[in-house]
CSV table of C-alpha atoms in Angstrom, one decimal:
chain,number,residue,atom,x,y,z
A,1,MET,CA,197.2,-51.9,126.1
A,2,SER,CA,199.1,-51.4,129.2
A,3,ASN,CA,197.7,-49.0,132.0
A,4,ASN,CA,201.1,-48.4,133.2
A,5,ARG,CA,201.6,-44.3,133.1
A,6,PRO,CA,204.8,-43.5,131.0
A,7,PRO,CA,207.8,-42.1,133.2
A,8,TRP,CA,207.3,-38.8,131.9
A,9,THR,CA,203.9,-38.6,133.6
A,10,THR,CA,205.3,-39.7,136.7
A,11,LEU,CA,208.0,-37.2,136.8
A,12,ALA,CA,205.3,-34.3,135.7
A,13,CYS,CA,203.5,-35.3,138.9
A,14,ALA,CA,206.5,-35.5,141.2
A,15,ALA,CA,207.5,-32.0,140.0
A,16,ALA,CA,204.1,-30.6,140.2
A,17,GLY,CA,203.8,-31.9,143.9
A,18,VAL,CA,207.3,-30.3,144.6
A,19,ALA,CA,206.3,-27.0,143.0
A,20,ALA,CA,203.1,-27.1,145.1
A,21,ALA,CA,204.9,-27.4,148.3
A,22,ALA,CA,207.2,-24.7,147.1
A,23,VAL,CA,204.5,-22.2,146.6
A,24,LEU,CA,202.6,-22.9,149.8
A,25,ALA,CA,206.0,-22.4,151.7
A,26,ARG,CA,206.9,-19.2,150.0
A,27,TYR,CA,203.6,-17.5,149.2
A,28,ALA,CA,200.7,-18.8,151.4
A,29,PRO,CA,199.3,-16.3,153.6
A,30,GLY,CA,199.9,-17.0,157.3
A,31,VAL,CA,202.9,-19.3,156.8
A,32,ARG,CA,205.3,-16.9,158.5
A,33,ARG,CA,203.4,-15.8,161.8
A,34,GLN,CA,204.6,-12.3,162.3
A,35,ARG,CA,203.9,-10.8,165.7
A,36,ILE,CA,201.6,-7.5,165.2
A,37,PRO,CA,201.2,-5.3,168.0
A,38,ALA,CA,197.7,-5.5,169.3
A,39,ARG,CA,196.9,-1.8,168.5
A,40,ARG,CA,197.5,-2.9,164.9
A,41,LEU,CA,196.2,-6.5,164.6
A,42,HIS,CA,192.5,-5.5,163.9
A,43,ILE,CA,193.3,-3.0,161.2
A,44,GLU,CA,195.4,-5.8,159.5
A,45,THR,CA,192.7,-8.2,159.8
A,46,SER,CA,190.2,-5.5,158.3
A,47,ARG,CA,192.4,-5.3,155.3
A,48,ALA,CA,192.5,-9.0,154.9
A,49,PHE,CA,188.9,-9.1,154.8
A,50,ASN,CA,188.8,-6.4,152.3
A,51,ARG,CA,191.1,-8.2,150.1
A,52,SER,CA,189.2,-11.5,150.7
A,53,SER,CA,186.0,-9.4,149.7
A,54,ALA,CA,187.7,-8.3,146.6
A,55,LEU,CA,188.7,-11.5,145.3
A,56,LEU,CA,185.4,-13.1,145.8
A,57,ALA,CA,183.9,-10.1,144.0
A,58,CYS,CA,186.2,-10.8,141.2
A,59,SER,CA,185.1,-14.3,140.8
A,60,VAL,CA,181.4,-13.2,140.9
A,61,LEU,CA,182.0,-10.6,138.4
A,62,THR,CA,183.7,-12.6,135.9
A,63,ASP,CA,181.1,-15.6,136.4
A,64,SER,CA,178.0,-13.4,136.4
A,65,ALA,CA,179.3,-11.6,133.2
A,66,MET,CA,179.7,-14.8,131.4
A,67,GLU,CA,176.5,-16.5,132.3
A,68,HIS,CA,174.2,-13.6,132.0
A,69,TYR,CA,175.7,-12.9,128.9
A,70,ARG,CA,175.1,-16.4,127.8
A,71,GLY,CA,171.5,-15.6,128.9
A,72,SER,CA,171.7,-12.5,126.6
A,73,PHE,CA,170.4,-10.5,129.7
A,74,SER,CA,167.1,-11.5,128.9
A,75,ASN,CA,165.9,-9.9,132.2
A,76,PRO,CA,167.1,-6.3,133.0
A,77,ALA,CA,167.9,-7.4,136.5
A,78,MET,CA,170.8,-9.5,135.1
A,79,TYR,CA,173.0,-6.2,134.6
A,80,VAL,CA,173.0,-5.6,138.4
A,81,PRO,CA,175.2,-8.3,139.6
A,82,PRO,CA,178.3,-7.5,137.5
A,83,VAL,CA,178.0,-3.8,138.2
A,84,VAL,CA,177.6,-4.3,141.9
A,85,ALA,CA,180.3,-7.1,142.0
A,86,THR,CA,182.6,-4.4,140.1
A,87,CYS,CA,182.0,-1.9,142.8
A,88,SER,CA,182.5,-4.4,145.6
A,89,LEU,CA,185.9,-5.5,143.9
A,90,LEU,CA,186.9,-1.6,143.8
A,91,ALA,CA,186.1,-1.2,147.3
A,92,GLY,CA,188.0,-4.3,148.5
A,93,LEU,CA,190.9,-3.1,146.7
A,94,HIS,CA,190.6,0.4,148.0
A,95,GLY,CA,190.0,-1.1,151.6
A,96,GLY,CA,193.0,-3.6,151.2
A,97,ALA,CA,195.4,-0.7,151.0
A,98,ASP,CA,193.7,1.6,153.7
A,99,ARG,CA,195.4,1.6,156.8
A,100,ASN,CA,192.8,3.8,158.5
A,101,ALA,CA,191.2,3.0,161.8
A,102,GLN,CA,187.8,4.4,160.6
A,103,THR,CA,185.2,3.2,158.7
A,104,HIS,CA,185.1,4.3,155.0
A,105,ALA,CA,181.1,5.2,154.6
A,106,MET,CA,181.3,4.6,150.8
A,107,ARG,CA,182.8,1.2,151.1
A,108,HIS,CA,180.6,0.4,153.8
A,109,ALA,CA,177.5,1.4,151.6
A,110,ILE,CA,178.8,-0.4,148.8
A,111,TYR,CA,179.2,-3.8,150.8
A,112,TRP,CA,175.5,-3.4,152.1
A,113,GLY,CA,174.5,-3.0,148.5
A,114,ALA,CA,176.4,-6.3,147.5
A,115,ALA,CA,174.8,-8.2,150.6
A,116,LEU,CA,171.3,-7.3,149.5
A,117,THR,CA,171.9,-8.0,145.8
A,118,GLY,CA,173.1,-11.3,146.9
A,119,VAL,CA,170.0,-11.8,148.6
A,120,ALA,CA,167.7,-10.7,145.9
A,121,GLY,CA,169.8,-12.7,143.6
A,122,THR,CA,169.5,-15.9,145.4
A,123,GLY,CA,165.5,-15.3,145.3
A,124,PHE,CA,165.7,-15.0,141.8
A,125,HIS,CA,167.7,-18.2,141.1
A,126,ILE,CA,165.5,-20.0,143.5
A,127,TYR,CA,162.6,-19.2,141.7
A,128,ASN,CA,164.4,-20.0,138.4
A,129,VAL,CA,164.9,-23.7,139.7
A,130,MET,CA,161.2,-23.9,141.1
A,131,LYS,CA,159.6,-22.8,137.7
A,132,ARG,CA,161.2,-25.5,135.9
A,133,PRO,CA,159.3,-29.0,135.1
A,134,GLY,CA,159.9,-31.2,138.1
A,135,GLY,CA,160.7,-28.3,140.5
A,136,TRP,CA,163.2,-28.8,143.2
A,137,SER,CA,165.0,-31.8,141.9
A,138,TRP,CA,168.7,-32.9,141.4
A,139,ASN,CA,168.4,-32.1,137.7
A,140,ASN,CA,167.3,-28.8,138.0
A,141,LEU,CA,169.9,-28.0,140.6
A,142,PHE,CA,172.6,-29.1,138.5
A,143,TYR,CA,171.3,-27.3,135.3
A,144,ALA,CA,169.3,-24.3,136.4
A,145,ALA,CA,170.5,-20.9,137.7
A,146,PRO,CA,173.4,-21.9,140.0
A,147,LEU,CA,172.3,-20.8,143.9
A,148,GLY,CA,176.0,-20.5,144.7
A,149,ALA,CA,176.6,-17.6,142.6
A,150,PRO,CA,174.5,-14.9,144.1
A,151,MET,CA,175.3,-16.3,147.5
A,152,ALA,CA,179.0,-15.6,146.7
A,153,LEU,CA,178.0,-11.9,146.2
A,154,LEU,CA,176.2,-11.9,149.7
A,155,LEU,CA,179.3,-13.4,151.2
A,156,SER,CA,181.6,-10.6,149.4
A,157,GLY,CA,179.5,-8.0,151.1
A,158,ALA,CA,179.4,-9.6,154.3
A,159,LEU,CA,182.8,-10.1,154.4
A,160,GLY,CA,183.7,-6.1,153.5
A,161,ALA,CA,180.8,-5.0,155.8
A,162,ALA,CA,182.6,-6.9,158.8
A,163,ALA,CA,186.0,-5.7,157.7
A,164,GLU,CA,184.6,-1.9,157.7
A,165,ARG,CA,182.8,-2.1,161.1
A,166,LEU,CA,185.9,-4.1,162.8
A,167,ARG,CA,187.9,-0.6,161.9
A,168,ASN,CA,185.7,1.3,164.5
A,169,GLN,CA,186.6,-1.2,167.4
A,170,PRO,CA,189.2,-0.3,170.1
A,171,ALA,CA,192.6,-1.8,169.5
A,172,ARG,CA,192.5,-4.1,172.4
A,173,SER,CA,189.6,-6.7,172.8
A,174,PRO,CA,187.5,-5.5,169.7
A,175,ARG,CA,184.0,-7.1,169.4
A,176,LEU,CA,181.4,-7.6,166.7
A,177,LEU,CA,177.9,-8.7,167.2
A,178,GLY,CA,178.4,-8.6,170.8
A,179,MET,CA,181.1,-11.5,170.8
A,180,PRO,CA,184.9,-11.3,170.5
A,181,ALA,CA,185.5,-10.0,166.8
A,182,GLY,CA,187.7,-12.9,165.9
A,183,LYS,CA,185.0,-15.4,167.0
A,184,ALA,CA,182.5,-13.7,165.0
A,185,LEU,CA,184.8,-13.4,161.7
A,186,GLY,CA,185.9,-16.9,162.3
A,187,LEU,CA,182.1,-18.0,162.2
A,188,LEU,CA,181.5,-15.9,158.9
A,189,SER,CA,184.4,-17.5,157.4
A,190,GLY,CA,183.9,-20.9,158.4
A,191,ILE,CA,180.3,-21.0,157.3
A,192,GLY,CA,181.0,-19.3,154.0
A,193,LEU,CA,183.9,-21.9,153.4
A,194,ALA,CA,181.6,-24.7,154.1
A,195,GLY,CA,179.0,-23.5,151.6
A,196,ASN,CA,181.5,-22.9,148.9
A,197,ALA,CA,182.5,-26.6,149.5
A,198,GLY,CA,179.0,-27.5,149.3
A,199,GLU,CA,178.5,-26.0,145.9
A,200,ALA,CA,181.7,-27.5,144.5
A,201,ALA,CA,180.5,-31.0,145.8
A,202,LEU,CA,177.4,-30.5,143.8
A,203,LEU,CA,179.0,-29.4,140.3
A,204,HIS,CA,181.9,-32.0,140.9
A,205,PHE,CA,179.0,-34.6,141.5
A,206,ARG,CA,177.4,-33.5,138.3
A,207,GLY,CA,180.9,-34.3,136.6
A,208,SER,CA,181.1,-37.6,138.0
A,209,PHE,CA,184.5,-36.9,139.8
A,210,GLN,CA,186.2,-37.8,136.4
A,211,HIS,CA,189.3,-36.7,137.7
A,212,LYS,CA,190.8,-37.7,141.3
A,213,ALA,CA,191.8,-33.9,141.6
A,214,MET,CA,188.1,-33.3,141.7
A,215,TYR,CA,187.9,-34.6,145.3
A,216,ALA,CA,190.4,-32.1,146.6
A,217,PRO,CA,187.8,-29.3,147.1
A,218,VAL,CA,185.4,-31.4,148.5
A,219,SER,CA,187.6,-32.7,151.1
A,220,VAL,CA,190.3,-30.3,152.3
A,221,PRO,CA,188.1,-27.0,152.3
A,222,PRO,CA,185.3,-28.8,154.5
A,223,ALA,CA,188.0,-30.0,156.9
A,224,ALA,CA,189.4,-26.6,157.0
A,225,ALA,CA,186.0,-25.1,157.7
A,226,ALA,CA,185.3,-27.6,160.6
A,227,LEU,CA,188.8,-26.9,162.1
A,228,LEU,CA,188.2,-23.1,161.9
A,229,LEU,CA,184.9,-23.4,163.4
A,230,HIS,CA,186.3,-25.7,166.4
A,231,ALA,CA,188.9,-23.0,166.8
A,232,THR,CA,186.3,-20.4,166.9
A,233,LEU,CA,184.0,-21.9,169.4
A,234,THR,CA,186.7,-23.1,171.8
A,235,LYS,CA,189.2,-21.7,173.9
A,236,PRO,CA,191.6,-19.4,172.0
A,237,ARG,CA,195.0,-20.9,171.6
A,238,PRO,CA,197.6,-21.5,168.8
A,239,ARG,CA,195.7,-23.9,166.1
A,240,TRP,CA,198.4,-25.1,163.9
A,241,LEU,CA,196.4,-27.9,162.3
A,242,ALA,CA,193.4,-25.3,161.3
A,243,ARG,CA,196.1,-23.0,160.0
A,244,VAL,CA,197.8,-25.8,157.7
A,245,ALA,CA,194.2,-26.8,156.3
A,246,LEU,CA,193.6,-22.9,155.6
A,247,GLN,CA,196.7,-22.7,153.6
A,248,LEU,CA,196.0,-25.9,151.8
A,249,THR,CA,192.5,-24.6,150.9
A,250,TRP,CA,194.2,-21.1,149.7
A,251,LEU,CA,196.6,-23.4,147.5
A,252,ILE,CA,193.6,-25.5,146.1
A,253,GLY,CA,192.0,-22.2,144.9
A,254,TRP,CA,194.8,-21.5,142.7
A,255,LEU,CA,195.5,-24.9,141.5
A,256,GLY,CA,191.7,-25.5,140.7
A,257,ALA,CA,192.1,-22.4,138.5
A,258,ALA,CA,194.9,-24.2,136.7
A,259,PHE,CA,192.9,-27.5,136.4
A,260,HIS,CA,189.9,-25.4,135.0
A,261,ILE,CA,192.0,-23.8,132.5
A,262,ARG,CA,193.3,-27.3,131.2
A,263,GLY,CA,189.7,-28.3,131.3
A,264,VAL,CA,188.8,-25.5,128.7
A,265,ALA,CA,192.0,-26.6,126.8
A,266,ARG,CA,190.5,-30.1,126.3
A,267,HIS,CA,187.5,-29.1,124.5
A,268,HIS,CA,187.4,-29.4,120.8
A,269,GLY,CA,189.4,-26.4,119.5
A,270,GLY,CA,191.0,-25.5,122.7
A,271,TRP,CA,192.0,-22.2,123.6
A,272,ARG,CA,191.7,-21.2,120.0
A,273,ASN,CA,187.9,-21.6,120.2
A,274,TRP,CA,187.9,-19.9,123.6
A,275,SER,CA,184.4,-18.1,123.0
A,276,GLN,CA,182.8,-21.4,122.9
A,277,ASN,CA,185.1,-23.4,125.1
A,278,ILE,CA,184.8,-21.1,128.3
A,279,TYR,CA,181.0,-21.7,128.7
A,280,ASN,CA,181.4,-25.6,127.8
A,281,GLY,CA,184.3,-26.2,130.0
A,282,PRO,CA,184.6,-26.0,134.0
A,283,PRO,CA,183.8,-22.6,135.3
A,284,LEU,CA,187.3,-20.6,135.5
A,285,PRO,CA,186.0,-17.8,138.3
A,286,ALA,CA,185.0,-20.7,140.8
A,287,PRO,CA,188.1,-22.2,142.3
A,288,PRO,CA,189.8,-18.7,143.5
A,289,SER,CA,186.5,-18.2,145.8
A,290,PHE,CA,188.2,-20.9,147.9
A,291,SER,CA,191.4,-18.9,148.2
A,292,ALA,CA,189.4,-15.7,149.1
A,293,LEU,CA,187.6,-17.4,152.0
A,294,ALA,CA,191.1,-19.2,153.3
A,295,LEU,CA,192.4,-15.7,153.4
A,296,ALA,CA,189.5,-14.5,155.5
A,297,GLY,CA,189.7,-17.5,157.6
A,298,LEU,CA,193.5,-17.2,158.3
A,299,ALA,CA,193.0,-13.6,159.2
A,300,ALA,CA,190.1,-14.5,161.4
A,301,LEU,CA,192.2,-17.3,163.1
A,302,ARG,CA,195.0,-15.0,164.1
A,303,LEU,CA,192.9,-12.4,165.7
A,304,ARG,CA,191.1,-15.2,167.4
A,305,GLU,CA,194.1,-16.7,168.7
A,306,SER,CA,195.0,-13.4,170.3
A,307,GLU,CA,191.8,-13.0,172.3
A,308,ARG,CA,191.4,-14.0,175.9
A,309,ARG,CA,188.0,-15.7,175.8
């Protein structure tokens, strides 16, 4: 049998590439670098972080609701993450539309609650891994409670809390944690993106990288994280390469969701048997987390480029 691909497959791949480039050029955040007055830049950055937190919380909500339902909510604590993620999602949506230069007390409290819930959830998941036969092993990391899920809730809370703290800062030269705000937010976004890429690498390694597209989230996002961290830790100046890498990461998140939808459809029964296949196929909520962190990274990079040191 010939291994040559049929012409329609080649045409479909070419069309997909053109469509992806069009989406990047039209919809990716940060492509059009509009000049924003300094008195408004930190508020727009805060709103971007609120939106990023909301998108990340949406991924956590969907994932935790599905996985904890599959676990029959055997531990009452398993009800907490979906509830907290819902609150974080609503807080992020509210904050994303809020142009006030003041911290919203309720949103801030919700974000701190999400961060603390993420810390507690990480402890529970580590315990779940360690109590299995073999303890800390690759097999248990692959198939026990995923460590990245509660960390995503922690990150959602951290992004939102940073957004609220930033609102109270002066319009010029805002600071967080004793450093320029752009630098602090860039570090948070870059580290979060690197951790998310590590989780994807673990799960795609489990899947033996059976599709070439599975290499994308373990190559572009780590590069974007490295470029963002470099831009954050060095002298502020325009960083077009970091911006392009983050825009590609944003796009990879949405394309990854489409690939995961396709992965569910390839299982027996396809979407007609959705109640089984959404658990057997690749996790649908995972890829958009890349888009969420890329959105935060682009906002942090824009703020960092405007700083003097």
